[in-house]
Coordinates of C-alpha atoms and ligand atoms in Angstrom, one line a residue:
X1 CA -22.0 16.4 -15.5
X2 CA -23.2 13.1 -15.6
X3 CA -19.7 10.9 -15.4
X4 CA -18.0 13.4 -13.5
X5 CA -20.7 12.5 -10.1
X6 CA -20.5 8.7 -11.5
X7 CA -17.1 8.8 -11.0
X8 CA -17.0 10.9 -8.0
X9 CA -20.1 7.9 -6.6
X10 CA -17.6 5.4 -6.9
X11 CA -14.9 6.8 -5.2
X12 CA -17.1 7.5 -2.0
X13 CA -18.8 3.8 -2.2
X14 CA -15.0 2.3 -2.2
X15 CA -14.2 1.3 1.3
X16 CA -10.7 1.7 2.7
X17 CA -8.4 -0.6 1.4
X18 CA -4.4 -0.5 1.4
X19 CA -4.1 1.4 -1.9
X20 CA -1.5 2.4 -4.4
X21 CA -0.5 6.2 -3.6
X22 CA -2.0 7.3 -6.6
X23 CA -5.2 5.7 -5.6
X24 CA -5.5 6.9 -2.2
X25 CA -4.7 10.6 -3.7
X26 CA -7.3 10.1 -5.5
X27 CA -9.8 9.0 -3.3
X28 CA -8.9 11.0 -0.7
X29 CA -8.1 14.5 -2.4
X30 CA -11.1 16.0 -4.6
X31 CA -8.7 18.7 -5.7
X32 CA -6.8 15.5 -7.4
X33 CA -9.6 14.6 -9.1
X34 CA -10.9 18.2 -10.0
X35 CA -8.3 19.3 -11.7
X36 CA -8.1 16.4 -14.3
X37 CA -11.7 16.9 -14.8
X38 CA -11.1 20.7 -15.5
X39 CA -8.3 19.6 -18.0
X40 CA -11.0 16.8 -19.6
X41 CA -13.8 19.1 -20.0
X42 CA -11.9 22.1 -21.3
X43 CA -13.5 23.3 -24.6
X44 CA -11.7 21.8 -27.6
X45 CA -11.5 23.2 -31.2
X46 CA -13.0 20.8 -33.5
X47 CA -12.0 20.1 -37.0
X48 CA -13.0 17.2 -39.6
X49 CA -11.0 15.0 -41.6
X50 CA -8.2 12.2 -40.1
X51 CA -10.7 9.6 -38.6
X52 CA -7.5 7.9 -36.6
X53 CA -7.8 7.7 -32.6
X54 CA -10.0 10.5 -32.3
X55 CA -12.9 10.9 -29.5
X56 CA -16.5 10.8 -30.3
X57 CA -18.0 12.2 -33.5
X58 CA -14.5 10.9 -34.5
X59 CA -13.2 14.8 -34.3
X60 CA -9.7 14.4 -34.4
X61 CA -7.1 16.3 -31.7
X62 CA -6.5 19.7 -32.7
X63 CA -4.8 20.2 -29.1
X64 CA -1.5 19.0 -27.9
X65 CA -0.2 19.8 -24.0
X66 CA 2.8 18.9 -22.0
X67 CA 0.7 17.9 -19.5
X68 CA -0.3 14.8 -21.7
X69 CA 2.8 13.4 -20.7
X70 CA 2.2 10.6 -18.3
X71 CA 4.4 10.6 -15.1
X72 CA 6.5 7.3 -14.9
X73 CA 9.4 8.6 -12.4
X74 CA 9.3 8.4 -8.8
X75 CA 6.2 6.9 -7.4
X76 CA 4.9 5.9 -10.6
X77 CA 8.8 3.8 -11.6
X78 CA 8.4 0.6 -13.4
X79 CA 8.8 -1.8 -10.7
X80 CA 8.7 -5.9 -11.9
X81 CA 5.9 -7.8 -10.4
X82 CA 7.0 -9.9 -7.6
X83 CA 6.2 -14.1 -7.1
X84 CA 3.5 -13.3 -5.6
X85 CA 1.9 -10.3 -7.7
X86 CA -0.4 -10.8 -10.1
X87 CA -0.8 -9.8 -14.3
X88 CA -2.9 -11.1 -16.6
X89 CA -4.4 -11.1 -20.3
X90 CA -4.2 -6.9 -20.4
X91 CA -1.4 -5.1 -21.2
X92 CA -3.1 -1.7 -20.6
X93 CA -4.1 -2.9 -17.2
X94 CA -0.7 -4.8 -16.3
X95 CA 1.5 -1.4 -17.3
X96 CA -0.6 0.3 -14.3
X97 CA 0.2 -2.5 -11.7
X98 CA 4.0 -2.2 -12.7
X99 CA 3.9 1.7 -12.6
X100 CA 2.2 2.0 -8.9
X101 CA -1.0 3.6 -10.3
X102 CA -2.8 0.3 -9.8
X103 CA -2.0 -1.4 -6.6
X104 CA 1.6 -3.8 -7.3
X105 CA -0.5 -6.8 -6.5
X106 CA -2.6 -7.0 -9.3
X107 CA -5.4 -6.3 -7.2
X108 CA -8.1 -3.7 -7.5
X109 CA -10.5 -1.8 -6.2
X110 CA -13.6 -1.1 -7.7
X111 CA -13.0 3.0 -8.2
X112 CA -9.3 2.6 -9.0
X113 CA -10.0 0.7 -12.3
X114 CA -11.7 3.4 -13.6
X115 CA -9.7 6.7 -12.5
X116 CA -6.4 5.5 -13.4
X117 CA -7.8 4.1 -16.9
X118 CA -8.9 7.7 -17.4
X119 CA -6.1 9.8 -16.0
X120 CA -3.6 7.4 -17.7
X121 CA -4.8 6.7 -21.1
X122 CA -7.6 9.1 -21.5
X123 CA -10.4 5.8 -21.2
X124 CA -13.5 7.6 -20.8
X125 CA -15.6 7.0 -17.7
X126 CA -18.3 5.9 -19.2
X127 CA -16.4 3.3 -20.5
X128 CA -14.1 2.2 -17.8
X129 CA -16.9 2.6 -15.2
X130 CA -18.8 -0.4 -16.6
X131 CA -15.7 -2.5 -17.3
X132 CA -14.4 -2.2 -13.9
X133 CA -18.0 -3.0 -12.4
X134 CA -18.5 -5.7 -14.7
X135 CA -14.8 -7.0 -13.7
X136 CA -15.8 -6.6 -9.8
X137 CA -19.6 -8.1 -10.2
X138 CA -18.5 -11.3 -12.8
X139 CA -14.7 -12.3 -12.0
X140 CA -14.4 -10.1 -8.8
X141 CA -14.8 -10.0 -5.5
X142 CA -18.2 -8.3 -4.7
X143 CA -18.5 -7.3 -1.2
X144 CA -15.1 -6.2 -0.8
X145 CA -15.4 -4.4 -4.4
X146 CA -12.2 -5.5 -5.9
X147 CA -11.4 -7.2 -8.8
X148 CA -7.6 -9.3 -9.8
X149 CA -6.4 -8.2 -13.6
X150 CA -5.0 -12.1 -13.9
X151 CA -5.5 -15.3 -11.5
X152 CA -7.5 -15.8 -8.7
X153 CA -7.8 -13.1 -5.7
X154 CA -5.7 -14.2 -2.6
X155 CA -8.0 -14.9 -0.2
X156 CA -7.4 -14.1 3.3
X157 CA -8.3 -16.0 6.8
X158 CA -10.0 -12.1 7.6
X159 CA -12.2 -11.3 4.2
X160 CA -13.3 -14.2 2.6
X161 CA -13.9 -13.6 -1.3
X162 CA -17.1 -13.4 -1.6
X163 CA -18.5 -14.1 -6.0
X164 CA -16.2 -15.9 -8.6
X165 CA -13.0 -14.3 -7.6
X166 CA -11.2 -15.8 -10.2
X167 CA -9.7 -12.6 -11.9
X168 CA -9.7 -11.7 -16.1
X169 CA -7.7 -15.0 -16.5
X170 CA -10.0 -16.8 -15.3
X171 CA -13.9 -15.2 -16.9
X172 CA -13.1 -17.1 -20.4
X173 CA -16.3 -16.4 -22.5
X174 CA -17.6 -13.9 -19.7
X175 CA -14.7 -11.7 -20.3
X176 CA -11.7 -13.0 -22.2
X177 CA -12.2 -14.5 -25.4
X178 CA -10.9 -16.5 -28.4
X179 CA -9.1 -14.2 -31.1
X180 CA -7.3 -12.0 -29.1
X181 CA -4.5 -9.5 -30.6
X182 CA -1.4 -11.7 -29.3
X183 CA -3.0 -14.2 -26.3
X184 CA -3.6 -17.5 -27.4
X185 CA -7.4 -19.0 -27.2
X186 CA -7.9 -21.2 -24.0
X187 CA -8.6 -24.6 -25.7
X188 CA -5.9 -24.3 -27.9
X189 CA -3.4 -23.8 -25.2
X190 CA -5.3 -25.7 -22.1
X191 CA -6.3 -22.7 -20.6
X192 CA -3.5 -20.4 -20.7
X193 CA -5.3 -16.9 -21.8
X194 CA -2.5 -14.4 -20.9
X195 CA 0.6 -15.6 -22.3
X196 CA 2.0 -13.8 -25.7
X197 CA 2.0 -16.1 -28.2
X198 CA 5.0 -14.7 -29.7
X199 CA 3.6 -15.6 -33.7
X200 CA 1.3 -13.9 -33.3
X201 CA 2.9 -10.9 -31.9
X202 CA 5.2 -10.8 -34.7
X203 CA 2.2 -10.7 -37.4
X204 CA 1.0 -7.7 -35.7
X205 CA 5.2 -6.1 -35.5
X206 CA 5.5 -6.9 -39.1
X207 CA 2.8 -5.0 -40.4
X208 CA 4.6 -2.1 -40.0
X209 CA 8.3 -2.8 -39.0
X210 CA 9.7 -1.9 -42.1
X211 CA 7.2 0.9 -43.2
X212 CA 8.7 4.7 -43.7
X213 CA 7.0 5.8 -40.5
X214 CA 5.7 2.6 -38.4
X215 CA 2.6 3.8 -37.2
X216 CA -0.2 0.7 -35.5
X217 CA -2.8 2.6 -36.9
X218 CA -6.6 1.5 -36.7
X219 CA -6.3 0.3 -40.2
X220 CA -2.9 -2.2 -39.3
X221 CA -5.3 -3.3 -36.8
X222 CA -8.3 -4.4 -38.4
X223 CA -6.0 -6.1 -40.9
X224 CA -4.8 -7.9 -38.3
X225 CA -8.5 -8.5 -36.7
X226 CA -8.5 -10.6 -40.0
X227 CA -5.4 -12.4 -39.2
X228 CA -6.5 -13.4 -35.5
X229 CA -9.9 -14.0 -36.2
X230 CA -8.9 -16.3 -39.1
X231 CA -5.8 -18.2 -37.3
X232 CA -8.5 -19.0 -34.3
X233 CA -11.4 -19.9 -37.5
X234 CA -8.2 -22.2 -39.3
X235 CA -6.7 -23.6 -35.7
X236 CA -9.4 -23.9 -33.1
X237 CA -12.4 -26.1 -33.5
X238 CA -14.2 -24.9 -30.6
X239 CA -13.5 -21.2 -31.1
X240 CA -16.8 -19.0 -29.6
X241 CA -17.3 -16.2 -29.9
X242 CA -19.9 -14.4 -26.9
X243 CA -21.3 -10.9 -27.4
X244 CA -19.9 -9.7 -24.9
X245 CA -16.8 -11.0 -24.6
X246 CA -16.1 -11.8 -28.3
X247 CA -18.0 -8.6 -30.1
X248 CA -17.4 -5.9 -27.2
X249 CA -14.2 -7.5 -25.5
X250 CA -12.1 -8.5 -28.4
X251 CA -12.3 -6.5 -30.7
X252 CA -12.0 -3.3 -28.3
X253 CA -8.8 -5.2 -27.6
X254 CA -7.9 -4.8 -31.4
X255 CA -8.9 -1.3 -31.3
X256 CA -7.7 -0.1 -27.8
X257 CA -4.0 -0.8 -29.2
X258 CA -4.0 2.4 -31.5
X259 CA -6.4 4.0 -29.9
X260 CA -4.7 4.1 -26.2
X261 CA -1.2 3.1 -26.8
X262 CA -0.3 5.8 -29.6
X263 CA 2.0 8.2 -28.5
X264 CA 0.8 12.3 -28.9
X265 CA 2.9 14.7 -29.6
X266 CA 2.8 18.4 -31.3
X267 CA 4.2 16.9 -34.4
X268 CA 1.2 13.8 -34.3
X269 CA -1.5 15.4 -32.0
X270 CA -3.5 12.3 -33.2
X271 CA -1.0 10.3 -32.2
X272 CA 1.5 7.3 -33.6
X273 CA 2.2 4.1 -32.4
X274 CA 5.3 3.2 -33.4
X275 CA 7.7 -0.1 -33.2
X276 CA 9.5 0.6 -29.6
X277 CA 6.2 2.0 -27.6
X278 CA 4.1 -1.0 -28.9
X279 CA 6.9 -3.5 -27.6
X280 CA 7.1 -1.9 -24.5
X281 CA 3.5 -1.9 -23.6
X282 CA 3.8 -5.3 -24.8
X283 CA 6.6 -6.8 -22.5
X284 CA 9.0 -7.8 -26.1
X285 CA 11.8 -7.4 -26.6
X286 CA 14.2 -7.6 -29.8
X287 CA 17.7 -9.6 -29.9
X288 CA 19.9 -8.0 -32.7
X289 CA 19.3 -10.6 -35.3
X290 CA 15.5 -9.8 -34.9
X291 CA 14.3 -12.7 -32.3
X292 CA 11.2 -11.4 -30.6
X293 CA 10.6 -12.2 -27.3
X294 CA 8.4 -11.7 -24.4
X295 CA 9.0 -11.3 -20.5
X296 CA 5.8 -12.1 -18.6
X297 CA 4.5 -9.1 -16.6
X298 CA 7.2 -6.6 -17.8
X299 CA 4.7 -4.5 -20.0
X300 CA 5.9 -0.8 -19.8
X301 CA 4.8 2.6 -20.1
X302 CA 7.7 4.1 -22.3
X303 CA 9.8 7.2 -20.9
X304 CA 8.6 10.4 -22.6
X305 CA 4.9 9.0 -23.4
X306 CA 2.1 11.1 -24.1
X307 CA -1.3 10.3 -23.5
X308 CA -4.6 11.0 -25.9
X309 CA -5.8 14.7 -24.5
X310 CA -8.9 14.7 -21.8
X311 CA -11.9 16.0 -22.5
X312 CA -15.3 14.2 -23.3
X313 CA -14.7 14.7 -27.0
X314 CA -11.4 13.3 -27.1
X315 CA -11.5 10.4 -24.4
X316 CA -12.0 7.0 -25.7
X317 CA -15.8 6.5 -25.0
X318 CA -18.0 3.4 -26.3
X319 CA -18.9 5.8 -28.9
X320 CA -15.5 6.2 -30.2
X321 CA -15.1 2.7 -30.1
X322 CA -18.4 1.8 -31.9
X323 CA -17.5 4.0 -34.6
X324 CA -13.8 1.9 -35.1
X325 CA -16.2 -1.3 -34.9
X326 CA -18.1 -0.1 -38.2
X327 CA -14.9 0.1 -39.8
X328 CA -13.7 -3.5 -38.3
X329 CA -16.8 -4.5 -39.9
X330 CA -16.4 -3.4 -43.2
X331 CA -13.3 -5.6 -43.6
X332 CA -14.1 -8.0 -41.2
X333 CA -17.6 -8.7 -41.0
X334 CA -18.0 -12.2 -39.4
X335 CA -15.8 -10.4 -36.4
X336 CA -18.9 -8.4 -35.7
X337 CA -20.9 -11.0 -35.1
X338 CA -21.9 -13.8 -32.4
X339 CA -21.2 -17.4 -33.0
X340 CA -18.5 -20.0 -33.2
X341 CA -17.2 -23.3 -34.7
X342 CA -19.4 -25.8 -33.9
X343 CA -16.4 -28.7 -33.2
X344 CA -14.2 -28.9 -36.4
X345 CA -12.2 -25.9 -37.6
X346 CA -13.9 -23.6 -40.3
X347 CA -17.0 -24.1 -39.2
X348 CA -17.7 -20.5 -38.4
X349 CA -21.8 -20.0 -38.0
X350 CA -23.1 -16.7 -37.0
X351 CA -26.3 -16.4 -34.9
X352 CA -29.2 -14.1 -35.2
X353 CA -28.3 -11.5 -32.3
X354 CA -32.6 -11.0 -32.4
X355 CA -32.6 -14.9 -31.4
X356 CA -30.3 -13.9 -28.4
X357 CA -32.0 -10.6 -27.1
X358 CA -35.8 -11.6 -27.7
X359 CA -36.0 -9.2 -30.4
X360 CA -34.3 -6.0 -28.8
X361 CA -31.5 -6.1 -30.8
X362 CA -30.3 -7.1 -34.3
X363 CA -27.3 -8.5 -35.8
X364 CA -27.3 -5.1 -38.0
X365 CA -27.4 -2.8 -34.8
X366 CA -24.0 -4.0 -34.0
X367 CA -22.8 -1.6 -36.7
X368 CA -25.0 1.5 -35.7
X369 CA -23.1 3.1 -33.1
X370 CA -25.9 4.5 -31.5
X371 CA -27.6 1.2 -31.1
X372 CA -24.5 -0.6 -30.5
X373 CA -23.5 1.9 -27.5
X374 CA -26.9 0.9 -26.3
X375 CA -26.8 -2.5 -26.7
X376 CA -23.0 -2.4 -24.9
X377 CA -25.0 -0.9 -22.0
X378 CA -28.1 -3.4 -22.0
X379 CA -26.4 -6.1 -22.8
X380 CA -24.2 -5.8 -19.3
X381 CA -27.6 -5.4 -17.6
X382 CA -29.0 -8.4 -19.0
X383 CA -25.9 -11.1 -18.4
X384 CA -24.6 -10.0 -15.6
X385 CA -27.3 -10.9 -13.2
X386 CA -27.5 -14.6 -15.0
X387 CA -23.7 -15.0 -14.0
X388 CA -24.0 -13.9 -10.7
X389 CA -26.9 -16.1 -9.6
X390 CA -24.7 -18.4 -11.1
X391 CA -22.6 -17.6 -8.3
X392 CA -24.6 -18.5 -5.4
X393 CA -23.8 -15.6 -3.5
X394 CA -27.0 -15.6 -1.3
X395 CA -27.2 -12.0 1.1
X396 CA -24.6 -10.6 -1.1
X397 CA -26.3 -11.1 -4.9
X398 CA -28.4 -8.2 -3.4
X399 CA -26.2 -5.4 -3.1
X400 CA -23.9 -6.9 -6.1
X401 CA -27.5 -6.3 -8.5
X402 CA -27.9 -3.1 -6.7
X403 CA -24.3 -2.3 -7.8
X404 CA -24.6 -3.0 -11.0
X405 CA -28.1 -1.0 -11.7
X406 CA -26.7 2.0 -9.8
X407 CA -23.0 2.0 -11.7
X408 CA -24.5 1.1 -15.4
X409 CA -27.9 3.0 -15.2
X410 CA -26.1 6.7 -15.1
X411 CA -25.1 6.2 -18.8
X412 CA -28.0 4.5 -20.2
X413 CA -30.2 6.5 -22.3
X414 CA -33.9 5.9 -21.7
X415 CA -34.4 5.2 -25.3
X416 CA -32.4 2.2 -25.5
X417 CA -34.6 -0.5 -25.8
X418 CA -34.2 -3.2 -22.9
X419 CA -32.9 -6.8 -23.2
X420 CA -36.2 -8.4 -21.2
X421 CA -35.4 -11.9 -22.1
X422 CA -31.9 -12.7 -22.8
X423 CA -31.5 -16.5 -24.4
X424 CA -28.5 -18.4 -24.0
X425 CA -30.1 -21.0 -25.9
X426 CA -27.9 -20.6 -29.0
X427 CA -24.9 -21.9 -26.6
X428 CA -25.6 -25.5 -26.8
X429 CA -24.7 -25.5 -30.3
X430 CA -20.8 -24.2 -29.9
X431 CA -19.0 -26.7 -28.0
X432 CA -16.3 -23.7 -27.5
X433 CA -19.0 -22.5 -25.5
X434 CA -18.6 -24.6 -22.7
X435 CA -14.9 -24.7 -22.5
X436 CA -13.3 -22.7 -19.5
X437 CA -16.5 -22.9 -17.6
X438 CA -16.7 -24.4 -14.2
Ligands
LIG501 C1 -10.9 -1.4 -16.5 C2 -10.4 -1.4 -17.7 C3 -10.0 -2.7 -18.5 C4 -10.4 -4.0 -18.4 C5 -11.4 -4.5 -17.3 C6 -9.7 -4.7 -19.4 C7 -9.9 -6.1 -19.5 C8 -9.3 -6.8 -20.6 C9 -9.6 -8.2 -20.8 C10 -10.5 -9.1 -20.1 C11 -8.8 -8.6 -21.9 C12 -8.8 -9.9 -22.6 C13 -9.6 -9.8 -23.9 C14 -9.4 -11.0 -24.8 O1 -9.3 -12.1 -24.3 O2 -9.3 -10.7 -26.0 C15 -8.1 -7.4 -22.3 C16 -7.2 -7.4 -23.4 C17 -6.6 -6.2 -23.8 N1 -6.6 -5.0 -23.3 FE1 -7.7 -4.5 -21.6 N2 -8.9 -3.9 -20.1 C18 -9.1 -2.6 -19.6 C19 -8.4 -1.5 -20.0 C20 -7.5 -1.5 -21.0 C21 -6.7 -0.3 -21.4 C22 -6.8 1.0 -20.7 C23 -5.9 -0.7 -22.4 C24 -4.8 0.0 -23.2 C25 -4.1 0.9 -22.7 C26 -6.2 -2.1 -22.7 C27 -5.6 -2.8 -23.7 C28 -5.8 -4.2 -24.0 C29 -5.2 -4.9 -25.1 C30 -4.3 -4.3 -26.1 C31 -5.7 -6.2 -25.0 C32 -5.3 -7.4 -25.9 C33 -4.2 -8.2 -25.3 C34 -3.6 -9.2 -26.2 O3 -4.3 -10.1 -26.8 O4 -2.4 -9.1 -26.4 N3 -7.1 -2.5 -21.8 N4 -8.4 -6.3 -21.5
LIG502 C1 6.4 12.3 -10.9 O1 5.9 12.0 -9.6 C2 6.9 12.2 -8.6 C3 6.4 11.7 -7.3 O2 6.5 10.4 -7.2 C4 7.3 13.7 -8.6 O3 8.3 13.9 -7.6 C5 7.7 14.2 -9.9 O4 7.9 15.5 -9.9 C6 6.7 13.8 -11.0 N1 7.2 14.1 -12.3 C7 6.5 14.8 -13.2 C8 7.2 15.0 -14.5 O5 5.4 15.3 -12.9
LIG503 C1 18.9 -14.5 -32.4 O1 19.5 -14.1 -31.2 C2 19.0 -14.7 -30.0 C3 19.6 -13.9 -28.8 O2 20.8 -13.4 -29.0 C4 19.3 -16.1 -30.0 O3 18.8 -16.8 -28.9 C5 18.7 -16.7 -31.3 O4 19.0 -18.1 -31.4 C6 19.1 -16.0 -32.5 N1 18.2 -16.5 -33.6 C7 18.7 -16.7 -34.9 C8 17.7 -17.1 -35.8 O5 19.8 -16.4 -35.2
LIG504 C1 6.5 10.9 -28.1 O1 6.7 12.0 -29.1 C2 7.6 13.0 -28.6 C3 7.6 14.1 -29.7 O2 7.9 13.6 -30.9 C4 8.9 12.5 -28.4 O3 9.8 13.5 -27.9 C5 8.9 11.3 -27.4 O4 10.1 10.7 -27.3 C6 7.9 10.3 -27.9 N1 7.7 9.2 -26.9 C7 7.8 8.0 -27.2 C8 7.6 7.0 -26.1 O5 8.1 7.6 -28.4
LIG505 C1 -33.4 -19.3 -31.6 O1 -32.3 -20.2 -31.6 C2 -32.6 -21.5 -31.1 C3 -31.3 -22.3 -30.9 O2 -30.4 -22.0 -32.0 C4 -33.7 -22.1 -31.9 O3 -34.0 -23.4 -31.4 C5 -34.9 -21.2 -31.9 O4 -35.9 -21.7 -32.8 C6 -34.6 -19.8 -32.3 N1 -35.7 -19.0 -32.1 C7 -36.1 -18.0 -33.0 C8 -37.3 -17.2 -32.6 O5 -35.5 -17.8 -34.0

């Protein structure tokens, strides 16, 4: 099947680094690999009603297995970061680095980004693949196919980095954006993108602290897409928002809480995501009077955590995830849509996404999943070169485009229609636009 040899590609392009254990079982034993591919594409009973955290076709989990239960003993024991390791804006990704199934530095290869998103959190491949290539290709290092989930890559006197290098903390407007779920936006607090802002934390916790059954549900977080989308509209005059990193990157950052972080059980095969599992992938803790507080790098898989099932219909694919966007949309419209303020707060202007892609796409795709899960896919295709040129990487640009065709074209289908001329144009108008960039 198609993103089983896409993922199996990868692994035999990766060239030998000093891995993770996890990583290097999974590179070097098929068998590893196999057998969570059997347990992904094993038939599943489908049923149709509860829309919450379900895969594609939004089909909910009919299914739960022990095996969901993700290891976090032995090898895989929450281990702090050291001084010299590095985390970033992503919880998701910084829980891995702490847990051994990324490498402890914060530093990552090309292939490992996308197995351990899988095996850990049931991300689908055709999801991770392109977030980890477009992590390598924009804010990685390209020859030596890794990529750092915070700060710059460590360069040593041996293997020069070769493209930005500068890690997720440092792609603002490539990758991270304004109006995250609990980071702050980069001009408001002069370019620090991966701190909790502990506010805004708490408006998330209290939407469901003192419900019956706190559950982070898709619906707590779109209401609090309209809390973070309005406190950077209200606060920030030169909030942007970039389609990728604003309209694809943000707001799967919204939806990737419930979607990802919910714990499965017999009881909740769907899953729940309640007050002590969301603080611990969070890195907050609670004093006894009800202080919240956060410890930089600490985010935690919780003992006794269950993943979502495997499978391609219950993996979190860019279908799944451009179903949740419709129903972002339907509350919060203006956060499915490019633009920005233009310099004072409230200023909010939304551009015509046919201005940006020369026609290939409209601002009313974004919520048609079948056009948006093409336009996720073209939409890599057409920036990414732009950013790399950028770049300068002279011999290597080469095999970095050839990377990027051969990873992304695999899960493009042929009647997506092609961004030909992508038009930054509409930039000049945001001065948000140009904050964060070198
Ligand atoms: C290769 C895979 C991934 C990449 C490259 C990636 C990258 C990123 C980036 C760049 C951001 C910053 C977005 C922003 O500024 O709003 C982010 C945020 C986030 N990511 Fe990931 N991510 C990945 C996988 C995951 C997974 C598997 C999870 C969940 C388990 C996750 C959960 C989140 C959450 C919740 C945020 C929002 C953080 C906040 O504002 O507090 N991500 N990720
Ligand atoms: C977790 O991994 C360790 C190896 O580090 C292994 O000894 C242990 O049996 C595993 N636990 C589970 C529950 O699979
Ligand atoms: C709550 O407790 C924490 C830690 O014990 C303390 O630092 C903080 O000042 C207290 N806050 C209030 C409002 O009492
Ligand atoms: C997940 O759910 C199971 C079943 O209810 C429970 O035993 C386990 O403690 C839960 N895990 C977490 C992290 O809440
Ligand atoms: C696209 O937007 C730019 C800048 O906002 C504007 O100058 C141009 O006229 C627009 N083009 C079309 C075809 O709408």
């Amino acid at each position: 099947m198609r993103f089983t040899s896409a993922i199996l590609g990868l692994a035999l392009t990766t060239k030998t680094l000093a891995l993770c254990p996890y990583a290097e079982r999974a590179l070097q034993d098929p068998d590893f690999l196999k057998q969570h591919l059997k347990e992904r594409d094993a038939p599943k009973a489908e049923k149709q009603h509860d829309k919450r955290q379900s895969g594609p076709g939004n089909i909910p989990f009919t299914t739960f297995n022990e095996n969901q239960l993700i290891n976090v003993t032995g090898e895989y024991a929450w281990v702090a970061p050291g001084p010299n390791d590095i985390r970033g804006p992503c919880p998701g990704l910084n829980a891995l680095a702490n847990h051994g199934y990324f490498p402890h530095s914060g530093v990552v290869p090309l292939s490992v980004g996308a197995s351990a998103t899988e095996t850990v959190y049931g991300l689908a491949a055709d999801f991770g693949i392109p977030l980890t290539v477009y992590a390598t290709l924009v804010d990685g290092d390209v020859v030596g196919d890794t990529w750092s989930i915070g700060g710059k890559q460590p360069q040593t006197v041996t293997s020069p980095i070769l493209g930005a290098g500068d890690g997720l903390s440092g792609s603002h407007n490539k990758y991270e954006s304004d109006a995250s779920p609990t980071r702050g936006d980069y001009y408001l607090y002069d370019g620090d993108v991966s701190s909790v802002k502990v506010p805004k934390f708490q408006a998330l916790y209290d939407l469901q602290n003192t419900a019956a059954v706190p559950n982070y549900d898709l619906d707590t977080l779109i209401q609090h897409r309209k809390y973070t989308f309005d406190n950077s509209l209200t606060t920030n005059p030169y909030f942007f928002f970039a389609p990728f990193a604003g309209v694809a990157v943000a707001n799967a950052a919204h939806t990737f809480i419930p979607a990802l972080m919910s714990n499965h059980s017999a009881e909740y095969p769907n899953g729940i995501l309640d007050t002590e599992t969301l603080k611990s992938f969070f890195a907050i803790t609670e004093a006894a009077n009800g202080t919240l507080s956060w410890t930089p790098g600490y985010e935690r898989i919780p003992d006794n955590w269950y993943r979502r099932p495997l499978g391609a219909v219950n993996e979190y694919s860019p279908v799944s995830f451009a179903q949740d966007l419709v129903q972002i949309a339907a509350v919060v419209p203006e956060a499915v849509s490019v633009g920005g303020n233009t310099g004072e707060v409230n200023t909010f202007t939304g551009v015509d996404l046919g201005n940006i892609t020369g026609g290939a796409y409209q601002t009313s795709d974004l919520t048609n999943p079948t056009k948006f899960v093409c336009f996720f896919y073209q939409l890599t295709l057409a920036i990414v070169p732009d950013f790399l040129r950028s770049e300068a990487l002279g011999s290597a640009l080469a095999g970095a485009l050839n990377l990027l065709q051969t990873e992304i074209s695999p899960f493009v289908d042929p009647s997506c229609a092609t961004i030909a001329n992508y038009n930054d144009a509409f930039a000049a108008q945001f001065p948000g636009a140009a904050v964060g960039q070198p």
